[in-house]
XYZ file of C-alpha atoms in Angstrom:
683
model
C 142.037 147.837 4.689
C 139.089 147.797 1.718
C 137.262 151.017 1.037
C 133.905 148.695 1.974
C 135.046 147.343 5.018
C 136.243 151.104 6.375
C 132.525 152.448 5.243
C 131.242 149.433 7.088
C 133.036 150.043 10.090
C 132.142 154.014 10.332
C 128.542 153.070 9.733
C 129.050 150.320 12.513
C 130.722 152.939 14.870
C 127.611 155.546 13.714
C 125.370 152.688 14.939
C 126.887 151.888 18.232
C 127.171 155.615 19.114
C 123.512 155.748 18.490
C 122.525 153.068 20.527
C 124.843 154.241 23.369
C 123.440 157.569 23.416
C 120.032 156.412 23.181
C 120.786 153.805 26.036
C 122.501 156.466 28.084
C 119.716 158.492 27.413
C 117.198 156.304 28.603
C 119.752 155.279 31.857
C 119.630 159.221 32.735
C 115.843 159.722 32.277
C 115.467 156.287 34.054
C 117.874 157.616 37.187
C 115.595 160.882 37.359
C 112.642 158.862 37.525
C 114.436 156.693 40.103
C 115.325 159.827 42.256
C 111.746 160.755 41.791
C 110.416 157.932 42.948
C 113.174 157.679 46.017
C 112.170 161.621 47.189
C 108.511 160.392 46.903
C 109.072 157.085 49.120
C 111.169 158.793 51.730
C 108.623 161.453 51.949
C 106.045 159.044 52.265
C 107.864 157.190 54.804
C 108.281 160.265 56.850
C 104.640 160.974 56.913
C 103.338 157.387 57.530
C 105.796 157.426 60.581
C 104.802 161.075 62.111
C 101.227 159.409 61.686
C 101.811 156.320 63.681
C 103.798 158.658 66.243
C 101.023 160.817 66.511
C 98.477 157.992 67.057
C 100.960 156.505 69.915
C 101.133 160.209 71.226
C 96.880 160.386 71.456
C 96.940 157.103 73.319
C 99.428 158.616 75.918
C 97.421 161.592 76.080
C 94.462 159.741 76.957
C 96.139 157.988 79.794
C 97.433 161.394 80.922
C 94.012 162.815 81.117
C 92.516 159.853 83.096
C 95.412 160.451 85.513
C 95.408 163.771 85.844
C 91.603 163.639 86.903
C 92.122 160.702 89.396
C 92.010 161.844 92.685
C 93.433 158.739 94.159
C 96.349 158.767 91.764
C 96.808 162.784 92.576
C 96.758 162.040 96.337
C 99.224 159.222 96.098
C 101.921 161.371 94.115
C 101.652 164.033 96.768
C 102.466 160.999 99.273
C 105.313 159.372 97.184
C 103.628 156.313 98.162
C 104.313 153.452 95.367
C 102.206 150.920 96.590
C 99.163 153.495 96.440
C 100.422 154.547 92.889
C 100.484 151.118 91.462
C 96.867 150.514 93.179
C 95.448 154.042 91.462
C 97.002 152.727 88.128
C 95.644 148.998 88.333
C 92.214 150.488 89.035
C 92.484 152.396 85.677
C 93.968 149.531 83.879
C 97.137 152.016 83.346
C 99.620 149.815 85.270
C 102.903 149.451 83.100
C 103.963 145.841 82.104
C 105.046 143.448 79.282
C 101.797 142.813 78.169
C 99.985 146.183 78.985
C 99.423 149.140 76.835
C 101.829 151.383 78.799
C 105.606 150.184 79.250
C 106.844 153.024 81.611
C 104.955 155.424 84.257
C 107.330 158.186 85.814
C 107.432 160.956 87.678
C 110.308 163.386 86.896
C 111.842 166.169 89.370
C 114.716 168.315 88.185
C 115.995 168.084 91.618
C 115.581 164.207 92.490
C 115.989 160.812 90.317
C 112.649 159.885 88.715
C 109.998 157.514 90.340
C 109.400 155.122 87.669
C 107.200 151.782 87.251
C 107.272 149.458 84.398
C 110.636 149.194 82.366
C 113.820 150.884 83.625
C 113.592 154.312 82.225
C 116.864 155.707 80.667
C 118.906 158.113 81.954
C 118.233 161.087 81.647
C 114.769 160.225 80.721
C 113.851 163.915 79.589
C 116.672 166.254 78.703
C 116.686 169.588 80.317
C 114.923 171.413 77.287
C 112.051 169.123 77.288
C 111.817 168.895 81.211
C 111.781 172.634 81.517
C 108.903 172.667 78.652
C 106.494 170.083 80.241
C 107.162 171.964 83.616
C 106.146 175.379 82.382
C 102.630 173.699 81.398
C 103.192 172.642 77.871
C 102.345 169.001 76.695
C 105.625 167.526 75.499
C 105.789 163.995 73.255
C 108.009 162.158 70.932
C 110.508 159.417 70.546
C 113.095 158.798 73.039
C 116.288 156.569 72.092
C 119.243 155.842 73.539
C 122.411 153.344 73.480
C 121.434 150.025 74.865
C 118.061 151.210 76.176
C 114.570 150.410 74.845
C 113.108 152.781 72.267
C 110.037 154.617 73.633
C 107.246 156.778 72.648
C 106.857 159.482 75.227
C 104.314 162.042 76.370
C 104.855 164.070 79.339
C 102.672 166.929 81.271
C 103.393 168.300 84.547
C 100.707 167.646 87.404
C 98.874 170.351 88.842
C 98.796 171.808 92.618
C 102.748 170.768 93.253
C 104.941 173.014 95.315
C 107.887 171.972 92.987
C 107.121 171.153 89.363
C 106.800 167.173 88.820
C 106.028 166.010 85.483
C 104.133 162.957 84.642
C 105.661 160.699 82.101
C 104.134 157.810 80.013
C 105.645 155.750 77.663
C 104.711 153.169 75.155
C 107.187 150.679 73.578
C 108.307 151.713 70.351
C 107.244 148.466 68.655
C 103.716 149.308 68.721
C 104.259 151.911 66.268
C 106.716 150.201 64.478
C 104.552 146.906 63.782
C 101.575 149.099 62.609
C 103.938 150.908 60.196
C 105.433 147.782 58.895
C 101.789 146.400 58.613
C 101.060 149.504 56.736
C 103.987 149.400 54.353
C 104.086 145.767 53.837
C 108.167 146.059 54.716
C 110.292 144.931 57.628
C 110.994 147.775 59.694
C 113.959 148.428 62.086
C 114.972 151.213 64.658
C 118.508 152.120 64.915
C 120.460 154.472 67.152
C 123.235 157.227 66.213
C 125.843 154.710 66.641
C 124.244 152.057 64.129
C 123.247 149.725 67.020
C 119.616 147.860 66.849
C 116.860 149.106 69.290
C 113.860 147.564 67.521
C 112.607 145.322 64.334
C 109.767 143.491 62.910
C 111.930 140.544 61.960
C 115.341 140.379 63.667
C 116.561 137.121 61.238
C 115.947 139.341 58.302
C 117.749 142.110 59.976
C 120.899 140.053 60.835
C 121.002 138.443 57.625
C 120.922 141.614 55.774
C 123.709 143.292 57.375
C 122.521 146.719 56.573
C 124.703 149.598 56.863
C 123.087 153.138 56.551
C 124.056 156.612 57.934
C 122.020 157.760 60.656
C 121.809 161.250 59.769
C 121.074 161.289 56.127
C 118.066 159.773 54.528
C 118.673 157.233 51.730
C 117.024 154.954 49.118
C 118.359 151.902 47.169
C 118.534 148.302 46.476
C 119.945 145.771 48.942
C 120.988 142.110 48.120
C 120.161 139.287 50.616
C 120.979 136.092 49.255
C 118.851 135.354 45.992
C 116.115 138.267 47.257
C 116.365 141.457 46.299
C 114.902 144.459 48.773
C 114.120 147.914 48.259
C 115.841 149.891 51.327
C 114.807 153.085 52.726
C 116.373 154.959 55.857
C 114.708 157.984 57.142
C 116.395 159.912 59.998
C 114.663 160.096 63.224
C 114.205 163.033 65.764
C 114.179 162.458 69.501
C 111.733 164.108 71.906
C 113.720 167.439 71.896
C 113.956 167.510 68.321
C 117.586 166.347 67.798
C 119.164 163.406 65.708
C 118.334 160.275 67.632
C 118.729 157.456 65.006
C 117.140 156.096 61.783
C 114.120 154.049 60.575
C 115.373 151.632 57.905
C 112.769 149.173 56.218
C 113.243 146.413 53.671
C 110.778 145.532 50.967
C 110.592 142.371 48.802
C 111.153 143.354 45.292
C 112.522 140.332 44.050
C 109.989 139.508 41.317
C 109.779 143.417 39.928
C 113.742 142.912 39.818
C 113.727 140.195 37.788
C 110.954 140.732 35.418
C 112.903 143.929 34.735
C 116.280 142.236 34.285
C 114.721 140.360 31.870
C 113.159 143.136 29.676
C 116.604 144.405 29.837
C 117.969 141.603 28.349
C 115.601 140.811 25.663
C 116.073 144.586 24.407
C 119.872 144.345 24.267
C 119.743 140.995 22.297
C 117.026 142.731 19.784
C 118.930 145.525 19.656
C 122.208 143.840 18.756
C 120.450 141.535 16.311
C 119.282 144.478 14.348
C 122.358 146.144 14.265
C 124.259 142.959 12.918
C 121.771 142.445 10.131
C 121.909 146.227 8.912
C 126.182 145.750 8.805
C 125.993 142.395 6.830
C 123.380 143.848 4.463
C 125.448 147.140 3.736
C 128.503 145.175 3.620
C 127.152 143.400 0.871
C 125.648 146.204 -1.112
C 128.852 147.979 -1.088
C 130.930 144.696 -2.380
C 128.736 144.694 -5.642
C 128.689 148.446 -6.161
C 132.695 149.211 -5.342
C 133.797 146.007 -7.999
C 134.030 148.559 -11.033
C 135.863 151.173 -8.735
C 138.598 148.398 -8.148
C 139.460 147.702 -11.885
C 139.852 151.679 -11.988
C 142.085 151.599 -9.403
C 144.178 148.591 -10.946
C 144.516 150.868 -14.204
C 146.055 153.764 -12.326
C 148.597 151.503 -10.737
C 149.839 150.062 -14.056
C 150.230 154.465 -15.424
C 152.072 154.923 -11.921
C 154.753 151.875 -13.380
C 154.884 153.655 -16.576
C 152.845 151.378 -18.247
C 150.716 154.030 -20.871
C 149.030 151.443 -22.868
C 146.215 150.607 -20.071
C 142.820 151.104 -21.140
C 139.569 150.963 -19.084
C 136.502 149.226 -20.270
C 134.010 151.101 -18.248
C 133.189 154.584 -19.691
C 130.363 157.498 -18.470
C 129.568 159.994 -16.189
C 130.039 158.237 -12.890
C 133.496 157.837 -10.750
C 135.000 155.237 -13.356
C 134.509 157.851 -16.223
C 135.824 160.684 -14.378
C 139.209 158.283 -13.305
C 139.622 157.841 -17.185
C 139.522 161.575 -17.674
C 142.121 162.022 -14.966
C 144.504 159.393 -16.503
C 144.700 161.580 -19.808
C 145.624 164.742 -17.718
C 148.175 162.912 -15.561
C 150.114 161.741 -18.900
C 150.242 165.491 -20.182
C 151.015 166.391 -16.627
C 154.232 164.289 -16.678
C 155.666 165.775 -20.125
C 155.178 169.232 -18.619
C 156.607 168.394 -15.263
C 160.246 167.151 -17.327
C 160.240 170.711 -19.257
C 160.257 172.657 -15.712
C 162.943 170.158 -14.262
C 165.442 172.428 -15.488
C 163.820 175.669 -14.198
C 163.427 174.133 -10.990
C 167.458 173.353 -10.869
C 168.241 176.953 -11.202
C 165.689 178.248 -8.797
C 167.038 175.581 -6.068
C 170.878 176.578 -6.508
C 170.173 180.341 -5.777
C 167.810 178.877 -2.260
C 170.665 177.123 -1.508
C 172.967 180.116 -1.452
C 170.473 182.005 0.761
C 170.396 178.983 3.122
C 173.986 178.756 3.519
C 174.276 182.383 4.284
C 171.773 182.182 7.074
C 173.076 179.200 8.401
C 176.060 180.824 8.730
C 174.615 183.774 10.736
C 172.635 181.248 12.815
C 175.841 179.534 13.734
C 177.785 182.438 14.579
C 174.863 183.101 17.233
C 175.468 179.734 18.950
C 177.618 178.421 21.504
C 181.180 177.496 20.142
C 180.536 173.705 20.148
C 177.240 174.281 18.355
C 179.390 176.758 15.982
C 181.779 174.384 15.294
C 179.477 171.599 13.938
C 177.552 173.904 12.177
C 180.719 175.118 10.182
C 181.461 171.412 9.604
C 178.023 170.746 8.287
C 177.966 173.666 6.113
C 181.163 172.826 4.581
C 179.856 169.220 3.695
C 177.331 171.054 1.990
C 179.470 172.658 -0.884
C 179.592 171.956 -4.323
C 179.304 168.303 -5.553
C 181.518 166.972 -8.415
C 179.808 167.436 -11.545
C 179.225 163.725 -12.215
C 178.039 162.659 -9.001
C 174.717 160.763 -8.824
C 172.036 162.087 -6.450
C 174.214 165.132 -5.828
C 171.377 167.451 -5.403
C 169.035 165.501 -3.170
C 172.177 164.681 -0.697
C 173.023 168.453 -0.431
C 169.169 169.013 0.147
C 169.254 166.166 2.830
C 172.415 167.969 4.642
C 170.868 171.227 4.789
C 167.811 169.586 6.195
C 169.740 167.711 8.938
C 171.617 171.139 9.366
C 168.161 173.165 10.101
C 166.847 170.122 12.173
C 169.691 170.121 14.589
C 169.454 174.302 14.584
C 165.929 173.589 15.468
C 166.126 170.985 18.027
C 168.998 173.229 20.082
C 166.835 176.325 19.999
C 163.509 174.307 21.253
C 165.629 172.478 24.165
C 166.899 175.738 25.408
C 163.330 177.435 25.075
C 161.858 174.417 26.776
C 164.797 174.663 29.607
C 164.083 178.372 30.116
C 160.765 177.946 30.160
C 160.635 175.058 32.847
C 162.911 177.138 35.082
C 160.462 179.852 35.147
C 157.462 177.426 36.165
C 159.607 176.251 38.596
C 160.712 179.580 40.313
C 156.752 180.802 39.942
C 155.843 177.577 42.028
C 158.241 178.186 44.436
C 157.622 181.618 44.943
C 154.021 180.742 45.358
C 154.515 178.022 47.991
C 156.939 180.204 49.967
C 154.204 182.734 50.254
C 151.600 180.259 51.326
C 154.189 178.804 53.827
C 154.597 182.230 55.356
C 151.184 182.948 55.937
C 150.483 179.467 57.220
C 153.017 180.248 59.858
C 151.762 183.561 60.684
C 148.086 182.209 61.345
C 149.622 179.213 63.415
C 151.715 181.766 65.795
C 148.396 184.045 66.094
C 146.458 180.694 66.764
C 149.219 179.971 69.638
C 148.791 183.706 70.922
C 144.884 183.485 71.046
C 144.968 179.889 72.469
C 147.095 181.384 75.443
C 145.306 184.419 75.817
C 141.997 182.770 77.040
C 143.664 180.692 79.697
C 143.470 182.437 83.142
C 146.508 184.846 83.816
C 145.880 186.510 87.265
C 146.258 184.409 90.591
C 143.066 183.770 92.853
C 142.449 186.786 95.128
C 141.655 184.742 98.229
C 144.409 184.442 100.531
C 143.291 180.747 101.887
C 144.726 179.383 98.590
C 147.841 179.974 96.653
C 147.976 178.414 92.908
C 150.813 178.147 90.013
C 150.339 176.876 86.590
C 152.508 176.439 83.704
C 152.030 174.966 79.891
C 154.297 174.435 76.808
C 152.481 173.139 73.807
C 154.634 170.520 71.728
C 153.567 172.400 68.692
C 152.210 175.743 67.891
C 148.550 174.967 69.239
C 148.010 172.128 71.536
C 145.360 170.418 73.440
C 146.145 170.723 77.059
C 144.470 173.642 79.450
C 144.150 174.423 82.729
C 141.480 176.574 84.726
C 140.809 177.911 87.995
C 137.695 180.144 89.276
C 135.736 181.057 92.293
C 132.453 179.415 92.472
C 131.073 181.224 95.357
C 132.813 182.657 98.427
C 133.446 179.109 100.128
C 133.943 177.054 96.902
C 137.144 177.460 94.358
C 136.851 175.452 91.313
C 140.209 174.077 89.436
C 140.577 171.934 86.320
C 143.408 170.019 84.442
C 142.668 168.479 81.278
C 144.169 166.793 78.184
C 142.413 166.689 74.813
C 143.358 163.445 72.491
C 145.518 164.368 69.593
C 147.684 167.620 68.797
C 147.483 170.593 66.604
C 144.807 172.619 65.296
C 141.971 169.897 66.205
C 143.169 169.298 69.696
C 143.073 173.493 70.335
C 139.511 173.730 68.988
C 138.119 170.887 71.350
C 140.013 171.997 74.232
C 138.569 175.672 73.509
C 135.069 174.081 73.208
C 135.527 172.057 76.460
C 137.065 174.768 78.529
C 133.770 177.055 77.922
C 131.206 174.243 78.658
C 133.053 173.220 81.781
C 133.515 176.539 83.195
C 129.903 177.576 82.029
C 128.424 174.559 83.707
C 130.663 174.623 86.780
C 129.447 178.427 87.711
C 126.018 177.020 88.455
C 126.364 173.292 89.451
C 128.534 172.994 92.507
C 128.689 169.006 92.433
C 131.531 167.861 90.658
C 129.806 164.814 89.499
C 126.711 166.623 88.143
C 128.899 169.017 86.240
C 130.945 166.371 84.621
C 127.859 164.433 83.794
C 126.264 167.289 81.784
C 129.896 168.245 80.193
C 129.988 164.602 78.899
C 126.516 164.757 77.623
C 126.669 167.660 75.512
C 130.328 166.792 74.084
C 129.337 163.453 73.290
C 125.841 163.889 71.265
C 127.811 165.959 68.143
C 130.992 163.806 68.372
C 131.232 162.490 65.169
C 135.164 163.029 65.298
C 134.981 160.580 67.982
C 137.798 163.038 69.910
C 137.994 162.860 74.166
C 139.424 164.729 76.750
C 140.626 163.475 80.363
C 139.815 165.721 82.977
C 140.655 166.352 86.632
C 137.865 168.316 88.122
C 138.029 169.470 91.719
C 136.161 171.954 94.188
C 138.037 173.404 97.183
C 135.556 174.208 100.460
C 137.791 176.873 101.307
C 136.881 176.956 105.115
C 137.644 173.279 105.546
C 139.589 172.336 103.546
C 138.044 169.504 101.940
C 138.190 168.907 98.175
C 135.587 167.346 96.120
C 136.948 165.978 92.692
C 135.917 163.673 89.639
C 138.737 162.057 87.882
C 137.402 161.401 84.142
C 140.514 158.983 82.978
C 143.207 161.705 83.981
C 146.548 161.477 85.478
C 146.110 161.183 89.369
C 147.448 164.061 90.961
C 150.167 164.000 93.886
C 149.097 165.170 97.567
C 152.167 166.413 98.971
C 151.601 167.194 102.979
C 153.035 169.940 105.001
C 155.592 167.167 106.484
C 157.111 166.648 103.264
C 155.108 162.866 102.617
C 153.780 162.478 99.154
C 150.897 160.008 98.196
C 148.605 159.972 94.854
C 144.971 161.129 94.915
C 142.947 158.187 94.601
C 141.062 157.478 91.195
C 137.624 157.674 90.842
C 136.904 155.157 87.844
C 135.708 157.563 85.848
C 136.291 157.276 81.599
C 137.312 159.797 79.414
C 134.519 163.006 78.456
C 132.778 162.583 75.280
C 133.551 158.715 74.776
C 129.591 157.987 75.911
C 126.649 159.992 76.660
C 124.731 159.311 80.001
C 127.839 157.765 81.660
C 127.695 158.507 85.752
C 130.496 159.474 87.302
C 131.593 158.687 90.649
C 132.894 161.488 93.425
C 135.838 161.349 95.278
C 137.332 163.604 98.633
C 140.413 164.214 99.976
C 141.174 166.667 103.203
C 143.881 168.865 103.177
C 145.508 170.413 106.333
C 146.953 174.141 106.310
C 150.167 174.019 104.038
C 149.257 170.484 102.170
C 149.895 171.071 98.414
C 148.394 169.344 95.320
C 150.160 169.053 92.162
C 148.153 168.201 89.034
C 149.914 167.444 85.956
C 149.302 165.921 82.052
C 151.038 162.784 80.576
C 153.456 164.955 78.692
C 155.312 165.047 81.881
C 155.354 161.409 82.899
C 155.643 160.217 79.039
C 158.552 162.231 78.391
C 161.321 160.653 76.851
C 165.344 161.026 76.531
C 167.505 160.523 73.780
C 167.521 156.883 74.423
C 164.067 156.520 74.197
C 163.634 155.875 77.895
C 160.479 157.206 79.914
C 160.332 159.386 82.651
C 157.473 157.682 84.670
C 155.499 158.032 87.482
C 158.029 156.921 90.115
C 160.734 159.644 88.968
C 157.923 162.339 89.176
C 156.950 161.300 92.929
C 160.597 161.211 93.898
C 161.017 164.585 92.916
C 158.328 165.876 94.552
C 159.371 163.862 97.746
C 162.969 165.383 97.646
C 161.838 168.854 97.628
C 162.538 171.192 100.526
C 159.572 171.828 102.600
C 160.991 175.263 104.269
C 159.324 178.087 102.392
C 158.348 176.049 99.725
C 156.080 178.060 96.996
C 153.792 176.398 94.314
C 156.213 178.194 91.628
C 158.835 176.475 93.297
C 157.613 172.934 93.129
C 156.273 173.344 89.327
C 159.881 174.847 88.448
C 161.716 172.007 90.165
C 159.667 169.292 88.347
C 160.193 171.294 84.662
C 163.577 171.470 85.280
C 163.975 167.563 86.396
C 162.122 166.812 83.174
C 164.357 168.604 80.720
C 167.609 167.360 82.653
C 166.344 163.987 81.834
C 165.155 164.505 78.156
C 169.240 165.542 77.544
C 167.926 167.432 74.327
C 165.476 165.221 73.012
C 162.637 166.866 71.102
C 159.290 167.217 73.335
C 156.553 164.518 72.342
C 153.529 166.235 73.869
C 152.290 169.072 75.684
C 153.706 169.775 79.224
C 151.260 171.349 81.599
C 151.156 171.093 85.456
C 149.322 173.245 88.425
C 150.876 173.701 92.008
C 147.808 174.277 94.444
C 148.307 174.968 98.321
C 145.854 175.715 100.978
C 146.956 177.776 103.692
C 144.039 176.755 105.951
C 140.945 178.671 107.125
């Protein structure tokens, strides 16, 4: 490649790197500006939405002031007369309806279902914290979103002069605030819940065609393409009336013209830059061609000298590069003569060096293994004195010596690399073994901690006998059981199975057990307890874990069991006469799947000596070595075949577990095995 071509390429590379550097700096500056604009836009959107909600709250507060000052309305509330309530609201022009300012008027009591006029209220209309705040006289207001429900802006205040706290709640459809917000920002605004479902939008057609996917818990600013149009997308998380995450506000602003203009300017700048770089490179290449032409003639003269032609002459002289090359040619001729004189001296020095090298190689050959030593001796003998008249004898000996040195060096390097790799592998194996031992110790401690939180002391009440057993499939598992005295007449018992296995299931099990027991000690009704537990677990359940639960409350004086089955295996009831029947299901789904689910309650009457057997699917879904399932029928047959004379709850659990182990025939345990036997002795 010619010198001028190399110089042109180097300059071209420098220009390209300069352009790329300037372009990168511009892009970085533009990104920083975009981030600053995004922060400003999101802050402005959040502030404006707060203003819209504040305006809605002022309208609702005015309605609350009118109602609380109206004697007819307060009298109708004390009587509980819906007709009188409607007449009072109509007289004040506050009767809710599709075309009216208000969408909902409701009276909320902690002990009863809300009385509502207008839209069907979401359940619950107010969370427990907001209801307590409003009941204590504090004015409560904010947004209320729910899965599948209409978005509402609520304002609540306690009614005066009531024997029990009653909260008056007024609600307006969130579309009023959404439409004013969209008008102020010249965008299309939409509200989504935490699951990404659309609650309200100012342009449903645009939202369906946009197919936007946003995170409901984080703010976002960016661009979104819808067909041939470009929109600016802003998403801001929304909080509900209790200050918790409720959904996200998404706006789409048409920025097609601005985006097209920016793209055109970018293409114009890129084209101008490329044209300027090309013009500079062409001019530089032409200039170098004219300037380096004398240097080409000088290079031709040097090539002639290298072939032995000393008659070459240069037509150019001076102090420039060509003149200095001519001076170098004269020096080159003089040095060639001196080289011939010193060749003899170098030959004598080479022979002495050869003897020294042979002596050193002999010692190295003795230090290696036998195969390498024999090969070295053969090569050393081959490098002995050559015949006097042998052509190129010195060069051949040097090549042989170089080959011996190269082979010896390669063998030493290979041995060193082999030892180094073995040391590295041993070190990594030791680190891995240490980490594995620590992990196994931590899992053993976690298993002991998990088993220690389960109840161990049997109930002290002689009216109930109970025995429980759990065998995790791994070090830690997701099954758990629990039993506790709610009061002197009620005894609660639980059997549950968390989805999944291992450490995540164990952590979710501990949370579920703690929340269930804490709720059950204050809420006697199984349905209310299960509904509160489901709402608590479903709100922040980002990992989408769930748990099946059978929760029953035994009335000790009568033997009546009120229960809720949330997607769990139905227990078996073994009567004192030996008959076995499954406990009826209540149709409830697993806990933590969806908030707001209403569970139904079932009941069963126990006679003295009757026994309930509760279990998880680790028993019925056990497999033998032929991949055959244990099944419900086999379990029912084992319970029916037990001898009823002197049968204790521990005997029932032992018999079932023994039959499962006999059925598996040594097959590995696939799931956690948990069971409970509870017998009522009578009043």
